[in-house]
Amino acid sequence: MTLMRGVLLAALPLALAQVNPPGTPFPNSTYPNSTDPLTDSGAQSGETSPPSYPSPWGEGLGDWEAAYAQAHAFVSQLTLLEKVNLTTGVGWEGEKCVGNNGAIPRLGFKSLCMQDSPLGVRDTDFVSAFPAGVTIAATWDRQLFYQRGYDMGSEHRDKGVDVQLGPVVGPIGRSPEGGRNWEGFSPDPVLSGIAVAQTVKGIQAAGIMSCTKHYIGYEQEHFRQGGPTISDSISSNIDDVTMHELYLWPFADAVRAGTASVMCSYNQINNSYACQNSWTQNYLLKNELGFQGFVMTDWSGQHSGVSSALAGLDMTMPGDIGFDSGTSFWGPNLTIAVLNGTIPQWRLDDMCVRIVAAWYYVDREANQVENAPNFSSWTEDTFGYLHYYASEDYTQINYHVDVRGDHAANIRTQAAKGTVLLKNNGALPLTGKEKLTGVFGSDASENQYGPNGCSDRGCDNGTLAMGWGSGTANFPYLVTPLEAIKAEVLSNGKSIESVIDDYAYAQQNALARRISDVAGACIVFVNADAGEGYIIVDDNEGDRNNLTLWHNGDDLIRNVTSFCNNTIVVMHTVGPVLVDAWYENENVTAIIWAAIPGQESGNAITDILYGKVNPGGKNVFTWGASRGAYGTDLLYEPNNGAGAPQEDFAEGIFIDYRHFDRVGETPIYEFGFGLSYTTFAYSNLQVQTHSAPAYTPTTGQTGSAPVLGSVSNNTADYLLPDDITPLVAYIYPYLNSTSLAASSGDPQYGINYTFPAGAYDSSPQPFLAAGSKVAPGGNQALYDILFTVTATVTNTGGVAGDEVPQLYLSLGGPNDAKVVLRNFDRITIAAGASGTFTADITRRDLSNWDTDAQDW
Ligand code: BGC
């Protein structure tokens, strides 16, 4: 991190950092150790994940207490079949949402509707297309994080969704090529953590559940579910320090903010699948972080029945093993496993309590809408099949409810405030008096197939306002840059022309030359796209193949700049791209990163270009001079024969700016950097010390695992009732024989299975030193405020503007990054006026993870 305007470095005395007495390491653990991150850090290939059992039962910590009391009362009334129904999806396209669990009609408890995405309601009409996670992060504005969450949550609620499948903090963005980085916020864990917490709170304040995903180490699309010649998913090999200080950090914030659910990811962590990894689920998430909600699988991310249950999984989505296979690891197999004792009843009860408590926690009961869900993910036709795959129950399935409210104005503000001005030689803001304005590039205009013309936005045609994959929503409209700029130019009575063909070099040259002659402005739009691995765009299997601009953007810029001496480059990109070929060109008079803006794209960029909004967004990642400058890259080719590809996160915590600092690599544009149309000065930096009680490792024991209601052992009670005609491929909880062995269909039934030691222990368990017995989020002393930093920020320019003071700390240890971001604020300051930046520093901010002590 290069120190720069707008960035404070508060160096605190190292001695003030807390040194913890050693806690008790987890028994039998062989934690992947971090040694010297400079040479040999991180977990290595073939790393294993330590076992941790039993699965912690939720106890209603903190503000979950009332929800737990209600959930206990509810779950106590349930039969075994009803409990299994809560935990298991009905199968792909069995109901109307991308995922639905089984209902409990006897008690009027409806099937829960799980619906993408992290930026709006997916697969339906009359919804808003919000700016992507990476864009809202670039606003560095807590209120906007919350507002966007609330608006998205409201739209999901009004469509009848119970769980919004977002926000995303995995991937965090280990490598810039990662296909889904843009769905999340930033490779910095603190920025990501603050953004995810505010988003979770916003979504849930609207009365629906959030699902923070994908847990954990899901940093690339290649091999996320194996590959053509590889049956196992990639293993992200992560050491314990890196896990705590980087990848787990924002999940801790989401848990502390009360996220109702967490989605376990497709990949393995240290060679154990995320959805059956007892270390990440039982130990880290439920024990150390005290997560009180439920863990659901990513779609087909489950790989076992009993093992995943014992390792802390609570819900399987969409319920079937392969889409529409009609088989499930749970469903009837969970019924069998509870009856034969391989899954203790208390574990099933805990799954149910967690699901139902989450439902109460966000007050779902008071937030129901008519006909919920009032849409079908599988068709936009008004009438169709309720059970789409089975083609059963023809009825009205889409009510076309417009849930957008007044969110368009917020979306425009968010996109403009998330825009980063990277270079400005005085070209901006435009005055509106330019005699002739030229707009260049396909990224300025419409997709010829329409804004929703490529399924799940799986193409890069026209202006890029969303990446591709499940993390998308249908655009209700998409304001293109060309139409918005044209409207602005026309309102000023001036001239505008455009060349939107990226390869029409002759026409580009001719227009650029005419603009130069009359001292007008050339605005060039370029982009770079990425998305989820199930769609391949231009040979990019989700992950980007390189960091260059798409559609030969460099050539377009070269062409325009060779004739136009006032070229403004606007980039819509999912992450950093290589700008080295042209950023210093003197004919490039301004450069803007306009992020992934959503439906109001054109209006937002026009607000910035013409100075209606003074840019205040800051980089949420580093812009390096070359791909190699990042020090991390993805694994594109298998490296373990037919076995699970091994991706060693050997760089430890050194991703993005931490890596640049470590190796002394000068970035082109730093993390945290962004210009304004005004200037700011900093003064009066002060550090105030608070007296907080000493850090005490948590001690004591939980209660024993609650058992709710009783389970009849009469297998005849669990057969398919005569009055139910099963739907094709639909997952039910019923047995098909009174013999459990026959019902399982498993020729190996009961033979030679071993089960993990401790998994059946329902007696009181010791709390972890780093855990908490009072509230989710880990040891609460971590959040004690030890220092408050204040500074005066003065607007020394001629226009009002927003500044984002950022607080970086140097932890000072031999394995620490040079500096790490710990706090920030976005402040609006009138010209000539001053504002006060105030930032707290918590104990957590000053702590390192100690693997031996298993404590901070
Ligand atoms: C994605 C998830 C998504 C799910 C349901 C999966 O392929 O990884 O992010 O929520 O599908 O659409």
Short mmCIF file of N, CA and C in Angstrom, two decimals, residues 76 78-80 83 345 349 707-712 718:
data_model
loop_
_atom_site.label_atom_id
_atom_site.label_comp_id
_atom_site.label_asym_id
_atom_site.label_seq_id
_atom_site.Cartn_x
_atom_site.Cartn_y
_atom_site.Cartn_z
N SER A 76 -40.77 -29.25 18.51
CA SER A 76 -41.20 -30.31 19.44
C SER A 76 -42.48 -31.01 18.97
N LEU A 78 -43.16 -31.76 15.84
CA LEU A 78 -43.03 -32.39 14.52
C LEU A 78 -42.79 -33.89 14.58
N THR A 79 -43.29 -34.55 13.56
CA THR A 79 -42.98 -35.97 13.39
C THR A 79 -41.61 -36.08 12.71
N LEU A 80 -41.08 -37.28 12.71
CA LEU A 80 -39.80 -37.49 12.02
C LEU A 80 -39.89 -37.07 10.55
N LYS A 83 -39.83 -33.38 10.15
CA LYS A 83 -38.48 -32.83 10.39
C LYS A 83 -37.61 -33.04 9.15
N GLN A 345 -31.00 -38.34 16.91
CA GLN A 345 -32.17 -37.46 16.77
C GLN A 345 -31.85 -36.01 17.11
N ASP A 349 -32.89 -32.69 15.12
CA ASP A 349 -33.63 -31.62 15.80
C ASP A 349 -32.90 -30.29 15.69
N VAL A 707 -33.32 -32.72 22.84
CA VAL A 707 -34.05 -33.68 22.01
C VAL A 707 -35.50 -33.24 22.06
N LEU A 708 -36.07 -33.00 20.89
CA LEU A 708 -37.40 -32.38 20.84
C LEU A 708 -38.43 -33.35 20.31
N GLY A 709 -39.37 -33.71 21.15
CA GLY A 709 -40.40 -34.67 20.75
C GLY A 709 -39.78 -36.05 20.69
N SER A 710 -40.54 -37.01 20.23
CA SER A 710 -39.99 -38.37 20.18
C SER A 710 -40.25 -38.97 18.81
N VAL A 711 -39.48 -39.99 18.54
CA VAL A 711 -39.54 -40.62 17.22
C VAL A 711 -40.01 -42.06 17.41
N SER A 712 -41.07 -42.40 16.73
CA SER A 712 -41.57 -43.78 16.81
C SER A 712 -40.62 -44.70 16.06
N TYR A 718 -43.76 -44.75 8.53
CA TYR A 718 -43.02 -43.86 7.62
C TYR A 718 -43.18 -44.23 6.15
#
